[in-house]
Amino acid sequence: MTPPANPVAAAQEPALSLPGSLVLRLMAVAALVVVLASAASVWLVSRAAGQEAMRRVVGQQTDEVEVVARLLASKIEQSQKVLRTVAQGITPAMLESPSSLDWLLQQGLPAVGFFDALQVARKDGELRLNIRAGQLIKAADLDPAERDALRRTLIDGKPQVSELIAGRTSNARILFTLPLHSEEGAVLGVVAGALRLQSQGLLPQSMALPARDDSRLVVFTRDGTILSHTDPARIMGQVRDEPGLAPVFAEWLRRAQPVVGRGVTEVQPDHIVSVAGMPLPQWFVARVSNSQALLAPLQGAQRDAWWLAAAVIALGVLLLATAMAWMAQPLAQLCRGAQQLLRHDARGAIEWPGGRGEVGALVRVFDGLAQQRRQQDHLHALLHGQFQAILQNASVGIVITRHGVLEVVGRQACLTLGYAEGELQGRPARTLYGSDADYARLGERVQSAFAAHGTFDGDVCFVRKDGSPVWARVQGRKVNSEALGGGTVWMLEDITAAREAQYQQAWELTHDALTQLHNRSAFDHRLALLLAERSARSRATGAAGTAVDDAPDDGVMLFLDLDHFTLVNDVAGHDAGDDVLRHVARLIETQVRQVGWSARLGGDEFAVVLPGCPLARGQAVAEQLRATVQAWEPSYQGRSFTLGVSIGLVVLDAHLHDVASVLNAADMACYDAKRAGRNRVETRHARDMTSSGRMALGPY
């Protein structure tokens, strides 16, 4: 859909819409990717630069120690050449004439001045000449180490460079020896020249300069004695005390490797150590540098690079976020229009964004949804009006429940239940029942009916708002449970009046109108049910092998006949007689209500059945009834009357099978009470039948 043609409406739109959460998450992810990629690139470049710088430092330092080692080796070779020149001027005859040697060395050979000291000895070890600083020195003053060097040369017949001849640092020296050979090659003697350690011909102090805090140049022997050091105080010290160099020297000693001229470098956490050897004198040249100090400029440059990279990354992220926010404007406008559509705010036209692609397709979809929404709203309003009309005018109550809550209650249902319209809306369905037990029982009935028939149809007793009961015929059916979430539609029809009329009619059929007790037909029916139940149990016990005479009794029956009742009728009239019957009925009902039931058989005769009552208990109840009636003295028309009651008690044992036999037995027991003087209780137990079919009775 294209943008609206109305410029005023378009101008009302905000110039910039904030992006939504999805775009913000995409911006965050993009920014994170840019930051991580840039940081990784800077780290890789910085790491590569550090490695390259380290490689160059290692290469330069290795080259340096190799050059210094070669320079020192060339000095030693030069010293040996000078000594060889001296040896060539000494003849065998001169070895026998010390004065000739002295003149030759002091006057004839200028090269002799190259050395600080010079000695000549014959092959037998006799020192023929010992000159130091141009002065002739006694043979006894020759250092033992120098004497040993001369002896080794005579024995080996080879030129040698002695180990350091120690003394004071300023007097430490190196002795160069060269054998003197005859024309036949035999060793005639030895000539030796000594150079001080710090002489110009060997290791001048200037060789260790310039001194730097971050680097040291060290020359040391194979036994670890320092010959030259940037710090003069360390000369003649031990390499094992040198930071950084000590572990390298210890490792060389452990491996027992030969001294070679090729330089090697070891990079340690805090030091860079480069070592090159000089095979002839068995010396080492080492450069020990502080790696942190050497790489400090590089690390500073790396920190600057990181800050610069951070600034560039921040600028890039800002530009990226701005570009993404600008590109997401159509999507933000689309989201705002969709929210208006969801809130039903679009009574007019919604300003959708223009464009093609995905946004344009979504605009067309939302526009179609807006049209469908308007159609559905119109249809919904129409259906809602019709539904409300049904709720207001239906002759039956309509109720819709969902999850035990009253969601819709029609006007007629409210009237039936005694509530105002809308008062029951949203309240629990339990409100309409007298107790939780009633609500639970109805729920079980409903579930059973739904399971069996899919519907419910039955009479239900509800409780009105004022607490009075109301009976209704209820029909219920579940409607589209998936769409309504378990909703159920109920139809209620008030049947309280009809049920009361029906109950009154049934009550009149089973009760005596005068005394409100059960009448003769109801009594016969209830007693027949009791005997039938007893008979079924008897058959069950008989099948189990129990004798009939051993079966337990099912209670007792009392047959009551008022004494002197006709006198009340004759003297006070039938109204007084009716009042006597009503009062006696209330006395009987009060006494036996908890343990049995009573009935009026006709006239002044009453019956009481005590199911499951033992004989002794039955006799006590009968005696209580007799005493209660006797204690009552009614007064009518100014005259008092004394009444009594004759009671016949019969045990309901297995010999009494039907209602007629029970009534006959009780009537005869009551007759015995009358004949014995009235106002008494006579108990009888059925034993057997007479030959004429009448039951024979005897005292219990």
XYZ file of C-alpha atoms in Angstrom, residues 5 16 62 148 154 163 276 319 368 381 384 404 433 450 452 477 514 519 546 556 576 583-584 615 655 668 678 688:
28
model
C -1.883 11.348 -0.172
C 11.475 9.471 13.811
C 71.986 -13.213 19.003
C 101.456 -25.435 35.480
C 105.782 -28.976 27.268
C 92.458 -20.432 32.507
C 77.776 -17.368 22.089
C 27.212 4.785 12.839
C -6.935 -6.749 5.240
C -22.336 -6.183 18.087
C -24.360 -9.446 21.354
C -17.045 -23.101 38.373
C -25.944 -24.025 47.161
C -22.384 -35.833 31.007
C -23.503 -41.165 30.069
C -24.910 -29.037 27.980
C -55.531 -35.327 62.426
C -51.550 -43.587 58.366
C -27.630 -70.888 60.645
C -40.186 -54.907 68.453
C -61.989 -32.758 72.757
C -51.654 -34.642 71.993
C -51.075 -38.365 72.431
C -36.550 -56.692 73.892
C -41.737 -66.622 62.876
C -53.862 -59.939 70.759
C -55.727 -51.992 81.395
C -45.992 -71.613 66.502
